[in-house]
GROMACS .gro file of C-alpha atoms in nm:
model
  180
    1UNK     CA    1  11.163   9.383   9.552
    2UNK     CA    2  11.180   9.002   9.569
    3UNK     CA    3  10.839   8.823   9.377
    4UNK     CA    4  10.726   8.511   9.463
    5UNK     CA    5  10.730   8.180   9.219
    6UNK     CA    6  10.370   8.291   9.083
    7UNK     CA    7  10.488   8.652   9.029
    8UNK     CA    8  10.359   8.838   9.345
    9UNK     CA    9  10.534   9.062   9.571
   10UNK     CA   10  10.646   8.858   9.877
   11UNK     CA   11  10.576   9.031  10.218
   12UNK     CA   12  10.584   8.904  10.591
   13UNK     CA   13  10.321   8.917  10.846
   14UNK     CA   14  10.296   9.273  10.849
   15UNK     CA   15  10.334   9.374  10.468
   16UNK     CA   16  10.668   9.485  10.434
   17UNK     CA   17  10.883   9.403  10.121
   18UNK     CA   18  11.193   9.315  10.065
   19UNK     CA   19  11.264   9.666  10.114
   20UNK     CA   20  11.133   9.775  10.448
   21UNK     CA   21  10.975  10.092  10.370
   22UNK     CA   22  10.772   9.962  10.107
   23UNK     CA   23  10.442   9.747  10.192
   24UNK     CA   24  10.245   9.582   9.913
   25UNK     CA   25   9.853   9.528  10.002
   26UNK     CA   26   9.623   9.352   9.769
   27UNK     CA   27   9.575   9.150   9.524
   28UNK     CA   28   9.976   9.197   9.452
   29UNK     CA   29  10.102   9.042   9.750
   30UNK     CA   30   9.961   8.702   9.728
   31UNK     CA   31   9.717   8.675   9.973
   32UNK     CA   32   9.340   8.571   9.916
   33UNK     CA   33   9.185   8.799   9.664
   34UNK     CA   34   8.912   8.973   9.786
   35UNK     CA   35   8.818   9.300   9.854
   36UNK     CA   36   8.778   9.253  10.227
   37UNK     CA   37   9.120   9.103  10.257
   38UNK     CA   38   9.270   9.457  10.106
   39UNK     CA   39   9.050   9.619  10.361
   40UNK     CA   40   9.227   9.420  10.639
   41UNK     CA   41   9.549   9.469  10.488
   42UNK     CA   42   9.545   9.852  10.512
   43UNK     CA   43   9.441   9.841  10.847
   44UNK     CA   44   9.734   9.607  10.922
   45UNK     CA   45   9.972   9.892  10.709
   46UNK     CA   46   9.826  10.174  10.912
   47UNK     CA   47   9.863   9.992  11.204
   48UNK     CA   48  10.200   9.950  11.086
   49UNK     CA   49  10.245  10.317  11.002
   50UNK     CA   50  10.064  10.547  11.296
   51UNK     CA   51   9.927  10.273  11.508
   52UNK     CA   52  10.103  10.030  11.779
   53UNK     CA   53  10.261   9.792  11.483
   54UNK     CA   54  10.107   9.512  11.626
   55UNK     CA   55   9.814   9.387  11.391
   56UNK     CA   56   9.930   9.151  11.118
   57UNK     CA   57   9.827   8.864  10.906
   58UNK     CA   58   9.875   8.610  11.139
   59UNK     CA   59   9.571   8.768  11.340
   60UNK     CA   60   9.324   8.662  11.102
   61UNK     CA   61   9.140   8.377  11.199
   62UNK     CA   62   8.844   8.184  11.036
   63UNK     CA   63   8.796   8.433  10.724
   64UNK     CA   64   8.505   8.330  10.525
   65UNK     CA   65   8.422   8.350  10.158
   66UNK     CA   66   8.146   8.308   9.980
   67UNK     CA   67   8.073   8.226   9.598
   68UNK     CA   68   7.788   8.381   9.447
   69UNK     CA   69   7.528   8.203   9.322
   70UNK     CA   70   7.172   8.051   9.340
   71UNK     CA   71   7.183   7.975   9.590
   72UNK     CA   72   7.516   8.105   9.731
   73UNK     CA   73   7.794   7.880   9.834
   74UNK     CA   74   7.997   8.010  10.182
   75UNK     CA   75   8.263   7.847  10.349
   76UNK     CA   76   8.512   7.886  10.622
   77UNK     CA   77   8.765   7.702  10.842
   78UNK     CA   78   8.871   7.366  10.766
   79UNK     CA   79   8.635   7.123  10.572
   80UNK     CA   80   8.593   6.714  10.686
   81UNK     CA   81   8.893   6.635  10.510
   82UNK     CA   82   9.170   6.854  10.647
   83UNK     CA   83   9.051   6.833  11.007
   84UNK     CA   84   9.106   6.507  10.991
   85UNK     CA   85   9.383   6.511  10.792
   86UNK     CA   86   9.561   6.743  11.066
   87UNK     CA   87   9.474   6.499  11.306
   88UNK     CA   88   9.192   6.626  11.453
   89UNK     CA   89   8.836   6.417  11.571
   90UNK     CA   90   8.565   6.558  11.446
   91UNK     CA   91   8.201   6.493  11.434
   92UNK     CA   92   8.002   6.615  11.108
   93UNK     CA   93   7.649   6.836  11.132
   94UNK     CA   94   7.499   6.826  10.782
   95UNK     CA   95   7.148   6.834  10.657
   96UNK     CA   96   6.954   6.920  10.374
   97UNK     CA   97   6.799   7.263  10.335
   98UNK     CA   98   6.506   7.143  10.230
   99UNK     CA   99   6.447   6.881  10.495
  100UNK     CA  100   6.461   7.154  10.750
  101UNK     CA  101   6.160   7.275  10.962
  102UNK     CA  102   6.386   7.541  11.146
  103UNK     CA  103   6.473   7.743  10.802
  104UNK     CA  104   6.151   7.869  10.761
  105UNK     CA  105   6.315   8.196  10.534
  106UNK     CA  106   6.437   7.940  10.248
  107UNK     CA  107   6.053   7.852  10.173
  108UNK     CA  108   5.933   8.236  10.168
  109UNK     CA  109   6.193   8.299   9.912
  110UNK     CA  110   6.092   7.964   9.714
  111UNK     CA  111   6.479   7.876   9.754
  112UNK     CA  112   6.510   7.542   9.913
  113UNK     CA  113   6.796   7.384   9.767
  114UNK     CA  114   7.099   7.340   9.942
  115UNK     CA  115   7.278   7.171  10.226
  116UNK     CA  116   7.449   7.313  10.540
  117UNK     CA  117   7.787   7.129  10.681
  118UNK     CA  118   7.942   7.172  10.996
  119UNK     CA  119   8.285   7.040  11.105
  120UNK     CA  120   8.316   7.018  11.505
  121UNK     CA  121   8.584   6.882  11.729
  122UNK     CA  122   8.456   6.616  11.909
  123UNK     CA  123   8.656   6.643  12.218
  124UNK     CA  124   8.605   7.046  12.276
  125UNK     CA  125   8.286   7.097  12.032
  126UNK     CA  126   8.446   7.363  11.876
  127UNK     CA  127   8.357   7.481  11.523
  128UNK     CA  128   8.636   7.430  11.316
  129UNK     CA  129   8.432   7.474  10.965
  130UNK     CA  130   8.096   7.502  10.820
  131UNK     CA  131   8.017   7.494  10.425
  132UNK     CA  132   7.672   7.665  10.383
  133UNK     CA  133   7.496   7.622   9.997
  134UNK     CA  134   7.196   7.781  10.097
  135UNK     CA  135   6.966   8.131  10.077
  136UNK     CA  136   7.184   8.359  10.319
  137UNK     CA  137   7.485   8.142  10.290
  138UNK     CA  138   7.693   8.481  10.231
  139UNK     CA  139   7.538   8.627  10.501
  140UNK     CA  140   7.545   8.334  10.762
  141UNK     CA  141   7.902   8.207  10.674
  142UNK     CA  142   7.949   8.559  10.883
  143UNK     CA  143   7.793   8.464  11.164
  144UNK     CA  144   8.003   8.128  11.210
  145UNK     CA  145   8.300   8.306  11.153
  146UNK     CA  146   8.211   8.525  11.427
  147UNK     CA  147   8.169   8.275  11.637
  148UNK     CA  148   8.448   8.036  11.544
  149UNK     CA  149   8.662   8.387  11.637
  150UNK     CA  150   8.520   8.463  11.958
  151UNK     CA  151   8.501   8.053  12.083
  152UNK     CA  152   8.125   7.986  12.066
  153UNK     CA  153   8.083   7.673  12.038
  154UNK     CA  154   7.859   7.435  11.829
  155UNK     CA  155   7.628   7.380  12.083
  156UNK     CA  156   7.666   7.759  12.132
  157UNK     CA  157   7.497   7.819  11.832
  158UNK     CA  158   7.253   7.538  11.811
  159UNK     CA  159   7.143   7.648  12.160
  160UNK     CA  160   7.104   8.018  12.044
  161UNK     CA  161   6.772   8.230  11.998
  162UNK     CA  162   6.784   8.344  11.656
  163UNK     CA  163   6.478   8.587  11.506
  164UNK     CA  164   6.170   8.465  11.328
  165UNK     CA  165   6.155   8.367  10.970
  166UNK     CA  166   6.534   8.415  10.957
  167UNK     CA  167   6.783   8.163  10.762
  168UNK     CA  168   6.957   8.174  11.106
  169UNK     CA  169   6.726   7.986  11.230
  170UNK     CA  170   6.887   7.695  11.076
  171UNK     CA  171   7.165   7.665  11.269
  172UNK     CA  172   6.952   7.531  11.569
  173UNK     CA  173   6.860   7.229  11.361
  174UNK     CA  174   7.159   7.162  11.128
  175UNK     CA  175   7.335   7.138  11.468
  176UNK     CA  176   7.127   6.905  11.642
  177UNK     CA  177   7.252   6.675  11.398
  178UNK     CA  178   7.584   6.621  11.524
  179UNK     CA  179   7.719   6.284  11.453
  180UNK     CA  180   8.045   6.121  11.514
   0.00000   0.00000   0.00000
């Protein structure tokens, strides 16, 4: 099987080795190393195996991580930098956690450190990437994901009615801060 210059097993969109009836999933192929990506690669194998051999790599889209710690640090999608660096215009929602009124949840948990970042095109006001260092972060950073896959759009989620005292809640202020 052919390895790639940092020693993993090189595959194509769907897996495969070098040798075609062998698929490498994991941590040894290359890809981003997380558990959740290995989850996502056997269902691309399976799909590969007793399915319609359709799913593959290239289907993921907006895949979020998170780094754990007080509070956590999530990201996905492209930061400032390489949406504008791809060419893109983008206006920037960012605000202090602790200057928020609408994330009542990070002053019940004493946790009020932190800053949330979006990244929006400002011709379509799509999401293109948030970086959340806030209480939730790991669990919020899903929730933009989500909706950077299914095409809400910023003002999507600002607009949105989120539950009461949720971290959530945020993302109808951080948004309203939109600037170009």
């Amino acid at each position: 099987m052919r390895t790639t210059a940092h020693g993993a097993i090189e595959v194509d969109e769907y897996l495969r080795t070098s040798r075609p009836h062998i698929f490498a999933m994991g941590d040894v192929n290359g890809g981003p190393q997380f558990t959740y990506i290995s989850l996502d690669d056997y269902r691309i194998v399976a799909d590969q195996l007793s399915g319609e051999g359709k799913r593959s790599t290239t289907d993921r889209v907006a895949v979020p991580y998170t780094l754990f710690m007080t509070p956590p640090l999530a990201r996905v999608g492209l930061t400032e930098n390489e949406a504008r660096a791809a060419g893109r215009s983008v206006r920037v929602a960012s605000k202090a956690v602790a200057a928020m009124a609408a994330m009542p949840r990070a002053s019940i948990v004493g946790e009020v450190r932190g800053l949330m970042k979006f990244v929006v095109d400002a011709e379509t006001d799509e999401i293109l990437g948030a970086a959340l260092l806030s209480v939730d972060a790991q669990e919020l950073v899903n929730t933009v994901a989500l909706a950077m896959r299914s095409g809400v759009t910023a003002s999507g989620l600002r607009d949105a009615i989120w539950t009461h005292p949720s971290s959530t809640e945020a993302f109808n202020e951080v948004l309203a801060t939109v600037v170009r």
